[in-house]
Short mmCIF file of C-alpha atoms in Angstrom, two decimals:
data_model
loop_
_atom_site.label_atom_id
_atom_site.label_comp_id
_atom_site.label_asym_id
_atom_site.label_seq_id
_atom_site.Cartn_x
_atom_site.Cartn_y
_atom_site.Cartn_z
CA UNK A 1 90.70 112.52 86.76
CA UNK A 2 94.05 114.10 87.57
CA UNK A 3 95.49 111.81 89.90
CA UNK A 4 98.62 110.51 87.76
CA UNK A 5 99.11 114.46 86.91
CA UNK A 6 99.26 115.28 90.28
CA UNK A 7 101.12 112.96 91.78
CA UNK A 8 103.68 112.99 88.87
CA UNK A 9 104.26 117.07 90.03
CA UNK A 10 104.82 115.77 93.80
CA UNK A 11 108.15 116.73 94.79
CA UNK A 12 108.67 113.68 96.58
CA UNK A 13 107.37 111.57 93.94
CA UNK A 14 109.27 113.52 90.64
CA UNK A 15 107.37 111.49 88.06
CA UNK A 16 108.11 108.02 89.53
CA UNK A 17 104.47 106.88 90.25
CA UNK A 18 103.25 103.49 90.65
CA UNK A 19 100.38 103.33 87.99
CA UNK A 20 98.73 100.06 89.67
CA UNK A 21 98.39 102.79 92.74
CA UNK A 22 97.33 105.68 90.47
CA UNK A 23 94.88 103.42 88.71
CA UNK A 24 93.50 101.98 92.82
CA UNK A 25 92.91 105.80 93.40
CA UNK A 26 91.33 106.14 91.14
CA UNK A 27 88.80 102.89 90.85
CA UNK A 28 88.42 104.45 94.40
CA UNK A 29 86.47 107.32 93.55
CA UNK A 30 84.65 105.89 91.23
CA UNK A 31 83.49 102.89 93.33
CA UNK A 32 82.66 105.45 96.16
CA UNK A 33 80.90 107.58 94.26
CA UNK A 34 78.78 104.69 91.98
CA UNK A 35 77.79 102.89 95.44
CA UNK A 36 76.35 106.25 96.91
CA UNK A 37 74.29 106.56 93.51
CA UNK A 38 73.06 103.16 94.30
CA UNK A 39 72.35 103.16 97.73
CA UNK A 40 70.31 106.49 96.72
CA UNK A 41 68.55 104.29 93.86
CA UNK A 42 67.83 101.75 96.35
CA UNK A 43 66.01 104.26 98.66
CA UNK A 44 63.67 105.09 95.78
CA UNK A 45 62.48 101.53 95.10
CA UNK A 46 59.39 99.94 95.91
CA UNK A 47 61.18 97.35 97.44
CA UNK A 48 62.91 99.13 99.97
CA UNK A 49 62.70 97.06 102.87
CA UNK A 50 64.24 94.28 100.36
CA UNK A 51 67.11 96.27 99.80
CA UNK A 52 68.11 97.94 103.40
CA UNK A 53 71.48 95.53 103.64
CA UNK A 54 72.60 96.71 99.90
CA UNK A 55 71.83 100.33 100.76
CA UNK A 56 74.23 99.61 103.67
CA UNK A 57 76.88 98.03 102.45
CA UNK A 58 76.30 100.81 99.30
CA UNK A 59 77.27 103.25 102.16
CA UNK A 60 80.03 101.26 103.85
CA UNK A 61 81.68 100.61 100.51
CA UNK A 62 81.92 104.09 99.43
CA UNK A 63 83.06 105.33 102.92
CA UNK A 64 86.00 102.85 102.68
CA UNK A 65 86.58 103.75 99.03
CA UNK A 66 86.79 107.26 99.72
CA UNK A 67 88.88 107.51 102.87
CA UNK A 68 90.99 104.46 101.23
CA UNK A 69 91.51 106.88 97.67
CA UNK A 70 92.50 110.24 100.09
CA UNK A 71 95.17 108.09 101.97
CA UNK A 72 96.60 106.53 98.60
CA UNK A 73 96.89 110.05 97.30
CA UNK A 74 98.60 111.55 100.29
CA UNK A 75 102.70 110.36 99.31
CA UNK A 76 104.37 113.34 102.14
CA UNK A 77 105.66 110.90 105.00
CA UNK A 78 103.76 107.87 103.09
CA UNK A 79 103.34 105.14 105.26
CA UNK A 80 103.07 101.94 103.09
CA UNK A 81 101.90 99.49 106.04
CA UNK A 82 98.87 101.83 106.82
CA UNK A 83 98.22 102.16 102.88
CA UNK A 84 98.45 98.40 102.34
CA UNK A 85 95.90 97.53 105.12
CA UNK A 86 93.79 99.98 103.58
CA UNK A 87 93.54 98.69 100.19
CA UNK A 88 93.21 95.12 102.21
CA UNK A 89 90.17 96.29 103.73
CA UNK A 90 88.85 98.74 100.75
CA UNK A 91 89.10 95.16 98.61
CA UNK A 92 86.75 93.35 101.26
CA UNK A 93 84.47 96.18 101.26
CA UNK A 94 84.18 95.99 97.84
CA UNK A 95 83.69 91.82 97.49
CA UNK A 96 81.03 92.24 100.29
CA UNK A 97 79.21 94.91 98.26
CA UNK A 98 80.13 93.41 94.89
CA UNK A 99 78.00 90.16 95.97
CA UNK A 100 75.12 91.74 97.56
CA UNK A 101 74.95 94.35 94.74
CA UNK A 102 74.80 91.35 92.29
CA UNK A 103 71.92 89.44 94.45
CA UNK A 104 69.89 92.49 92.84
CA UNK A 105 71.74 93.03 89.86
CA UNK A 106 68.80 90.87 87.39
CA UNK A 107 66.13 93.42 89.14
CA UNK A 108 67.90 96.91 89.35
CA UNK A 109 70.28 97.88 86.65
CA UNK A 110 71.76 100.59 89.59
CA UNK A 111 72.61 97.30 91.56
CA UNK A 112 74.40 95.33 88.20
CA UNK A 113 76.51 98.44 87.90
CA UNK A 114 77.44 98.84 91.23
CA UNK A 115 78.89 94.91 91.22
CA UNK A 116 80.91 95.93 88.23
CA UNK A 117 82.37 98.37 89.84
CA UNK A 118 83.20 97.15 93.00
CA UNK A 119 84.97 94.10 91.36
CA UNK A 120 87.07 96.72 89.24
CA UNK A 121 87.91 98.75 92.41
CA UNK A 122 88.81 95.31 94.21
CA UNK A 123 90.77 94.40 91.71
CA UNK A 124 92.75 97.67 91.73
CA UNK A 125 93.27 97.34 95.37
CA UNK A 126 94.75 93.56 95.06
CA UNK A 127 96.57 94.64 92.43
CA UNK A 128 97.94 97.70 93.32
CA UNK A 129 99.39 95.84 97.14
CA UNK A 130 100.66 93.56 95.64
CA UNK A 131 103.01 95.86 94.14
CA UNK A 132 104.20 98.00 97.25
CA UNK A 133 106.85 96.52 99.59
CA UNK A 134 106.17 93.92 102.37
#
């Protein structure tokens, strides 16, 4: 990904990024794009019915991720409050779908993967409020 190439060329930014952000946005996109994968490899299992609160939190989780990566990005008129709350809630998201991903995780290897990388994206988002202002 680009992101810390980007944001390094922002002229409000002028090479001062915060890498725990940079690293967030991009766990983000990652996290929102392996939970659509699995919520699609959920829909092709046998097991379907089984798996209808993964597949939803699959979707959640990636919507969250997504919309919580684009406002991390955005640093014109940055508003650290609204960014902070985001990564609050894009870390919950992505304990909720972490553990029901892992309930599956010994039958579908789409579901162990998913945990893994909702716990990385988590821990990016602790990790990366922790470091902006309070």
């Amino acid at each position: 990904m680009h992101v810390q190439e980007m944001i390094n060329t922002h002229p409000q930014v002028r090479g001062r990024a915060n890498d725990a952000l940079i690293r967030c946005i991009e766990e983000c996109y990652s996290c929102a794009q392996t939970c659509t994968s699995c919520a699609d490899a959920c829909l092709a299992e046998d097991n379907v019915r089984s798996l209808a609160q993964c597949i939803r939190l699959d979707l959640d989780c990636a919507d969250v991720c997504n919309i919580t990566g684009r406002m991390a990005t955005r640093r014109t008129g940055s508003d650290e409050e609204m960014i902070r709350r985001m990564l609050d809630a894009c870390a919950a998201a992505c304990r909720l779908c972490g553990d029901e991903c892992e309930k599956h995780a010994s039958m579908h290897e789409h579901c162990r993967i998913c945990a893994e990388a909702c716990r990385r994206c988590m821990n990016a988002c602790q990790e990366a409020g922790q470091g902006m202002k309070h």
